[in-house]
């Protein structure tokens, strides 16, 4: 099967960015950035149905009788005010806008069940929505789908101080959960730039990656159980808190990364690791990408069990962070920069190991300059240089964004390739990301949107990635934007099986339609 040509990106992309930081990388709330009627000078986001070649499927439309039924199910939780519906209809990047006229705000899984049972009987399409911080348009309606928000499903149900197992509703904000477990000497196994807005249910539904992936792995491993409401209203209670359960199919894995297309996650059981007693951050300059790779190999060998993050960025990223955000580099100018974080239980032991590592890489020429931080203020300053790259790019002009998973040894080759391919037609081509996970964030900036520049990028980027046996979406998901490039990363047989699973669990296709699966598989 040949993948369909990716959707064209509109000219006003990236006026704001997920996790765009305030002071020292603290995320800015999404609702302050979004809306159909914006501040003067910011254009209204065109309707998705008018911008993209997508046709509405034959779903019913919401009637007065439906609204009355919803009001009985969630008294006071039915929103129809057009002004209140502006923000939930627009994605974070202000590239997509639906025209939903109804937003529902249930508090319990029982209410979600009653809503979906009604929608299933009436053939009404439903768009699940958490914090609406996604990058691929998976959390906003394409047409007039009912928006089902989990915002009021925000209770912690239990926490076990010995095992570190947290059970909570899907609408809990990640940053609030982080504070909750840190007060009990644990941490969440994931950390994202959008943690101040994103919901744990959305994190699980998109299989979010983030900054702690290297140490604690993916949500496929740390999520122990889920409660999910299926399309017909059936409540699937797999909310186990067991580390081991080898009884039949592991059904929760179907819903992790399914982006709300197979069921709506209403509660999560997740394993939280103990809070590290000592955190150190080193920021280093490297003379080339080969040295970045060798530094990573050395780092794994010498730091081992205390290594918690290994991030990289190129020189252009540092220049943009300095130019647009006025953040100064703590080391001398270098072609590449590396941020290393260690987390452990013994400050003296960890500092000694990190010190020996730094002495070795500096002495061998892998690193030309470096600095280390142990106090919280300087740690945040060093992390800001990495976490605020997205914000700096958003101020550099129009941005084409790609989230790729590639073999580590080839991770930066696509950046070099594109610089030669695009030449002066691109303002900047930059690469940064989670080197420890093989995840490249490839960004191309230009003064304004250019169809010819887009044609030079797509499908070339996807074809190049497929040639390396990579993935066109490392951690951002598929959503609406990437559904028709899925064929670059998945064979026809896998796509067919996905379609069959969708038909089995949601035969009417009412859950998050137009998302995740190709329009033609």
XYZ file of C-alpha atoms in Angstrom:
521
model
C 0.000 0.000 0.000
C 1.338 3.417 -0.918
C 0.898 6.037 1.830
C -1.329 8.951 0.986
C 0.350 12.307 0.543
C 0.550 14.098 3.901
C -1.789 16.985 4.566
C -0.561 20.451 3.653
C 0.355 22.604 6.639
C -1.427 25.970 6.827
C 0.489 29.220 6.686
C -0.175 30.382 10.218
C 1.292 27.301 11.928
C 2.959 27.583 15.325
C 1.876 30.894 16.727
C 2.219 29.130 20.093
C 3.809 25.870 21.178
C 3.021 23.112 23.649
C 4.822 23.588 26.874
C 5.993 27.008 25.728
C 7.661 28.237 28.808
C 7.267 31.033 31.225
C 10.004 31.490 33.797
C 12.451 28.562 33.789
C 10.431 26.284 31.579
C 7.100 26.391 33.381
C 4.365 25.672 30.839
C 1.820 28.242 29.791
C -1.801 27.130 29.950
C -3.273 26.142 26.585
C -6.520 28.048 26.943
C -4.637 31.321 27.077
C -3.187 30.573 23.635
C -6.199 29.318 21.802
C -9.520 30.357 20.432
C -11.411 31.160 17.306
C -11.548 34.882 18.007
C -8.066 35.934 19.009
C -6.237 39.115 19.850
C -5.923 41.742 17.114
C -3.393 40.747 14.473
C -3.745 36.998 15.047
C -5.831 35.417 12.275
C -8.799 33.231 13.012
C -8.051 29.549 12.587
C -9.824 28.246 9.451
C -12.229 25.360 9.871
C -10.579 21.989 9.323
C -13.385 20.905 7.017
C -12.657 23.895 4.746
C -8.881 23.621 4.860
C -8.401 19.877 4.338
C -9.852 17.288 1.927
C -11.954 15.426 4.483
C -15.635 14.448 4.236
C -18.055 14.174 7.129
C -19.168 10.624 7.815
C -22.928 9.944 8.083
C -23.306 10.581 11.808
C -26.422 12.100 13.340
C -26.535 15.706 14.502
C -27.299 16.743 18.064
C -30.979 17.496 18.671
C -32.820 19.245 21.495
C -33.831 15.815 22.745
C -30.171 14.796 22.875
C -29.290 17.903 24.872
C -32.098 17.155 27.308
C -30.818 13.593 27.707
C -27.261 14.823 28.328
C -28.511 17.304 30.917
C -30.155 14.434 32.777
C -26.914 12.438 32.677
C -24.539 15.279 33.666
C -26.581 18.055 35.312
C -24.729 21.341 34.854
C -22.092 19.652 32.701
C -23.553 20.434 29.262
C -21.836 23.405 27.567
C -23.425 24.936 24.472
C -22.280 28.564 24.782
C -20.419 29.399 21.510
C -17.829 31.514 23.294
C -17.047 28.733 25.787
C -16.686 26.291 22.885
C -14.086 28.335 21.008
C -10.994 27.047 22.822
C -11.961 23.339 22.930
C -12.528 23.414 19.155
C -8.986 24.619 18.354
C -5.777 22.611 18.706
C -2.743 23.919 20.600
C -0.783 24.791 17.466
C -3.767 26.735 16.070
C -3.723 24.654 12.885
C -7.070 22.874 13.189
C -10.583 23.993 14.182
C -13.725 21.955 14.547
C -17.278 23.238 14.848
C -18.640 21.256 17.789
C -21.676 22.833 19.393
C -21.707 20.666 22.531
C -19.148 19.988 25.238
C -19.909 17.479 28.008
C -18.086 17.441 31.352
C -18.788 14.223 33.258
C -17.358 13.499 36.704
C -17.533 9.689 36.789
C -17.072 6.668 34.558
C -20.772 5.912 35.050
C -21.676 9.253 33.495
C -19.278 8.574 30.603
C -20.940 5.194 30.156
C -24.420 6.712 29.980
C -23.220 9.357 27.518
C -21.630 6.819 25.175
C -24.602 4.478 25.401
C -26.839 7.330 24.266
C -24.415 8.406 21.519
C -24.077 4.827 20.306
C -27.838 4.420 20.043
C -28.187 7.772 18.255
C -25.064 7.393 16.063
C -23.520 10.582 17.435
C -19.749 11.017 17.023
C -17.691 11.786 20.145
C -14.320 13.526 20.475
C -12.594 12.703 23.801
C -10.515 15.595 25.134
C -8.100 15.919 28.022
C -5.809 18.938 28.372
C -5.827 19.523 24.575
C -2.039 19.793 24.428
C -1.457 17.395 21.525
C 0.705 18.161 18.497
C -1.128 16.179 15.802
C -4.758 17.273 16.077
C -6.020 14.195 17.881
C -7.880 16.039 20.624
C -10.121 18.440 18.676
C -13.165 17.716 16.498
C -12.881 17.733 12.729
C -16.570 18.466 12.171
C -19.319 18.724 14.796
C -18.391 15.787 17.023
C -19.497 16.084 20.650
C -16.519 17.023 22.821
C -16.319 14.849 25.928
C -13.950 16.531 28.375
C -12.354 14.651 31.269
C -11.466 17.888 33.094
C -13.825 17.224 36.017
C -12.637 13.634 36.429
C -9.694 14.761 38.532
C -9.704 12.711 41.736
C -6.881 10.598 43.143
C -8.531 7.314 44.059
C -5.681 5.698 46.005
C -1.936 5.709 46.559
C 0.094 2.951 48.190
C 3.176 4.287 49.951
C 5.016 0.957 49.923
C 4.477 -0.080 46.298
C 4.256 3.439 44.845
C 1.128 2.541 42.883
C -1.154 5.489 42.106
C -4.764 5.046 41.000
C -6.507 8.164 39.728
C -9.151 9.424 37.355
C -8.156 10.266 33.798
C -8.614 14.029 34.126
C -5.883 14.554 36.736
C -3.311 17.089 35.513
C 0.179 15.595 35.302
C 1.867 18.398 37.249
C -0.655 18.104 40.087
C -0.088 14.352 40.240
C 3.661 15.009 40.323
C 3.250 17.272 43.343
C 0.971 14.754 45.031
C 3.397 11.838 44.756
C 6.512 13.949 45.439
C 5.015 14.928 48.791
C 5.038 11.183 49.475
C 8.648 10.714 48.257
C 7.781 9.331 44.820
C 7.762 10.785 41.302
C 5.650 10.255 38.200
C 7.413 8.026 35.647
C 6.908 10.637 32.902
C 7.627 14.355 32.645
C 6.509 16.600 29.790
C 6.851 20.245 28.860
C 3.031 20.492 28.868
C 2.705 18.933 32.337
C 0.893 21.978 33.699
C -2.039 21.337 31.339
C -1.998 17.758 30.066
C -4.135 15.026 31.669
C -2.857 11.605 32.655
C -5.645 9.984 30.615
C -4.494 11.855 27.522
C -0.884 10.923 28.267
C -1.855 7.258 28.314
C -4.154 7.547 25.292
C -1.270 9.005 23.246
C 1.468 6.908 24.908
C 3.352 10.116 25.687
C 7.140 9.848 25.983
C 8.951 12.811 27.491
C 12.086 13.488 29.475
C 12.123 10.446 31.785
C 11.683 7.802 29.094
C 15.359 6.778 29.151
C 15.206 5.904 32.850
C 11.677 4.613 33.379
C 10.572 3.461 29.930
C 7.222 3.894 28.192
C 3.724 3.903 29.607
C 3.284 0.428 28.155
C 5.463 -0.684 31.064
C 4.522 1.672 33.903
C 0.726 1.581 33.461
C -0.563 -1.374 35.465
C -4.263 -1.079 34.759
C -6.964 0.969 33.081
C -10.659 1.591 33.329
C -12.051 2.210 29.847
C -15.552 2.940 28.570
C -16.206 1.343 25.194
C -18.208 2.858 22.350
C -21.480 1.191 23.381
C -21.150 2.329 27.000
C -19.692 -0.893 28.380
C -17.303 -0.204 31.265
C -14.172 -2.340 30.934
C -12.680 -2.570 34.431
C -9.057 -3.626 34.078
C -7.937 -1.244 36.837
C -5.593 -3.722 38.481
C -2.714 -2.643 40.715
C -0.748 -5.862 40.254
C 2.813 -5.834 38.949
C 2.263 -9.346 37.621
C -0.911 -10.639 36.014
C -0.460 -13.321 33.376
C -4.125 -14.262 32.941
C -4.941 -14.060 29.263
C -4.622 -11.099 26.920
C -3.229 -7.869 28.362
C -6.172 -5.772 27.191
C -4.947 -2.462 28.603
C -2.187 -2.383 25.998
C -4.804 -1.973 23.253
C -5.845 1.383 24.665
C -2.378 2.799 25.429
C -1.601 4.886 22.345
C -5.016 4.330 20.722
C -5.828 8.080 21.003
C -9.433 7.556 22.092
C -10.417 5.625 18.972
C -11.096 2.299 20.739
C -12.466 3.510 24.071
C -12.338 6.410 26.500
C -9.889 5.970 29.367
C -11.565 7.031 32.636
C -9.071 5.847 35.286
C -5.407 4.825 35.416
C -3.291 2.663 37.707
C 0.372 3.603 37.331
C 3.623 2.612 39.022
C 5.583 5.558 40.445
C 9.320 5.229 41.150
C 10.857 6.488 44.414
C 11.897 10.139 44.428
C 15.644 10.473 43.844
C 17.546 11.960 46.765
C 20.252 13.422 44.538
C 19.846 15.011 41.097
C 22.794 16.313 39.072
C 22.798 17.924 35.630
C 25.792 18.371 33.327
C 25.731 20.569 30.220
C 28.509 19.811 27.743
C 29.806 21.012 24.387
C 30.854 18.444 21.750
C 32.901 19.063 18.572
C 30.751 16.791 16.355
C 27.840 14.379 16.296
C 30.225 11.407 16.297
C 31.523 12.682 19.632
C 27.939 13.056 20.886
C 27.375 9.360 20.143
C 30.652 8.328 21.792
C 29.804 10.475 24.810
C 26.477 8.667 25.081
C 28.154 5.252 24.950
C 30.701 6.325 27.561
C 27.939 7.822 29.675
C 25.983 4.555 29.737
C 29.087 2.638 30.722
C 30.327 4.975 33.466
C 27.063 6.295 34.928
C 24.913 3.216 34.425
C 22.127 2.965 36.970
C 22.024 6.678 37.862
C 21.648 7.976 34.278
C 18.131 9.451 33.898
C 18.330 11.707 30.810
C 20.587 12.263 27.803
C 19.419 15.124 25.577
C 21.176 16.790 22.654
C 20.798 19.976 20.631
C 22.749 21.479 17.760
C 24.459 24.866 17.583
C 21.569 26.502 15.719
C 19.194 25.574 18.561
C 21.482 27.315 21.041
C 21.722 30.373 18.789
C 17.922 30.631 18.562
C 17.458 30.190 22.310
C 19.944 33.007 22.849
C 18.515 35.281 20.149
C 14.821 34.932 20.934
C 14.796 34.106 24.657
C 18.043 35.770 25.789
C 19.287 32.628 27.515
C 23.073 32.444 27.623
C 25.080 29.297 27.013
C 27.062 28.255 30.114
C 29.796 26.684 27.965
C 31.903 27.835 25.037
C 30.369 27.783 21.557
C 30.247 24.256 20.136
C 28.703 22.447 17.129
C 26.626 20.287 19.511
C 25.494 20.359 23.123
C 24.520 17.556 25.466
C 22.477 17.659 28.665
C 22.977 14.733 31.031
C 20.917 14.162 34.170
C 21.660 11.670 36.911
C 19.220 10.647 39.643
C 20.201 8.508 42.589
C 20.027 7.924 46.295
C 23.518 9.026 47.408
C 24.662 12.556 46.571
C 28.331 11.888 47.250
C 28.402 8.650 45.259
C 26.584 10.208 42.281
C 28.736 13.347 42.234
C 31.891 11.213 42.333
C 30.727 9.061 39.394
C 29.694 12.099 37.362
C 32.987 13.826 38.153
C 34.998 10.844 36.911
C 32.893 10.716 33.772
C 33.398 14.413 33.036
C 37.138 14.111 33.624
C 37.282 11.218 31.156
C 35.285 12.806 28.320
C 37.107 16.131 28.655
C 40.486 14.407 28.697
C 39.676 12.267 25.656
C 38.445 15.175 23.531
C 34.863 13.932 23.286
C 33.785 17.068 25.145
C 35.417 20.490 24.736
C 33.735 22.301 27.639
C 31.200 21.571 30.346
C 29.477 22.655 33.517
C 27.669 20.765 36.284
C 24.776 21.750 38.543
C 23.496 20.263 41.775
C 21.424 23.079 43.266
C 17.828 23.322 42.054
C 18.125 26.852 40.646
C 21.042 26.048 38.333
C 19.508 22.678 37.389
C 16.398 24.522 36.153
C 18.553 27.030 34.266
C 20.350 24.260 32.401
C 17.130 22.364 31.630
C 15.578 25.589 30.303
C 18.154 25.645 27.494
C 16.742 22.334 26.247
C 13.068 22.627 27.197
C 12.565 26.084 25.664
C 13.876 25.281 22.192
C 10.308 24.855 20.930
C 9.433 28.335 22.167
C 12.487 29.857 20.495
C 11.589 28.170 17.203
C 8.043 29.517 17.375
C 9.500 33.026 17.476
C 11.740 32.390 14.470
C 8.910 32.269 11.927
C 6.791 29.576 10.343
C 7.839 26.126 11.600
C 7.556 22.716 9.963
C 7.783 20.135 12.761
C 8.665 16.442 12.581
C 8.885 13.959 15.454
C 10.934 11.011 14.230
C 12.277 7.794 15.712
C 15.516 6.686 14.054
C 18.542 4.467 14.672
C 20.757 6.488 17.012
C 23.754 6.363 14.673
C 21.701 7.964 11.858
C 19.761 10.382 14.047
C 21.319 13.605 12.763
C 21.854 12.612 9.109
C 18.394 13.844 8.069
C 19.263 17.338 9.389
C 22.402 17.479 7.258
C 20.469 16.078 4.309
C 17.749 18.724 4.563
C 20.184 21.611 4.892
C 21.728 20.592 1.580
C 18.347 19.871 -0.011
C 16.616 23.083 1.024
C 19.529 25.533 0.867
C 18.461 29.185 1.140
C 14.758 28.306 0.855
C 14.736 27.459 4.586
C 15.634 29.958 7.258
C 16.928 27.349 9.720
C 17.032 23.547 9.862
C 17.627 22.276 13.391
C 17.780 18.976 15.201
C 17.445 18.214 18.898
C 15.775 15.665 21.106
C 16.024 12.568 23.254
C 19.214 10.907 22.020
C 18.895 8.155 24.603
C 15.569 7.135 23.032
C 16.534 7.646 19.376
C 13.955 10.450 19.123
C 14.768 13.402 16.861
C 12.753 16.613 16.835
C 13.423 17.940 13.339
C 12.314 21.534 12.760
C 12.536 23.746 9.688
C 11.779 27.460 9.956
C 10.936 29.938 7.205
C 9.806 33.543 7.049
C 6.364 32.408 5.892
C 4.535 29.325 4.709
C 5.731 28.146 1.302
C 3.998 25.398 -0.742
C 7.236 24.760 -2.611
C 9.149 24.329 0.644
C 6.482 21.943 1.914
C 6.749 19.950 -1.332
C 10.506 19.697 -0.796
C 9.941 18.394 2.729
C 7.053 15.990 2.243
C 7.003 13.172 1.477
C 10.844 13.279 1.415
C 11.161 13.325 5.233
C 8.788 10.371 5.574
C 10.459 8.413 2.770
C 13.894 9.035 4.297
C 12.629 7.878 7.689
C 11.066 4.746 6.195
C 14.379 3.999 4.476
C 16.023 3.848 7.905
C 13.276 1.575 9.294
C 12.253 4.492 11.502
C 8.927 5.828 12.723
C 7.160 8.949 11.470
C 5.859 9.560 15.000
C 8.143 8.843 17.933
C 6.079 10.280 20.785
C 3.506 12.770 19.490
C 1.016 10.208 18.174
C -0.854 10.099 14.867
C -4.055 12.080 15.392
C -5.576 13.804 12.370
C -2.387 15.187 10.897
C -0.356 11.981 10.443
C -3.049 9.391 9.806
C -2.324 9.243 6.074
C 1.444 8.802 6.493
C 1.077 5.789 8.799
C 1.950 3.526 5.876
C 5.548 4.732 6.008
C 5.969 3.016 9.377
C 3.437 0.175 9.355
C 2.966 -2.617 6.772
C -0.415 -3.170 5.085
C -1.132 -6.221 7.222
C -0.716 -4.213 10.434
C -2.962 -1.434 9.128
C -5.612 -3.957 8.184
C -5.532 -5.515 11.648
C -5.849 -2.053 13.227
C -8.942 -1.414 11.113
C -10.383 -4.761 12.193
C -9.812 -3.973 15.871
C -11.499 -0.618 15.394
C -14.490 -2.278 13.696
C -14.748 -4.829 16.512
C -14.653 -2.374 19.414
C -16.389 0.567 17.716
C -18.502 -0.845 14.843
C -20.282 2.482 14.236
C -17.007 4.422 14.271
C -18.284 7.071 16.694
C -15.122 7.365 18.813
C -12.730 10.090 17.654
C -13.447 9.642 13.937
C -11.009 10.889 11.256
C -8.065 10.164 13.597
C -5.190 7.674 13.968
C -6.178 5.248 11.168
C -5.620 6.032 7.467
C -8.653 7.298 5.612
C -8.046 4.409 3.194
C -6.165 1.371 4.469
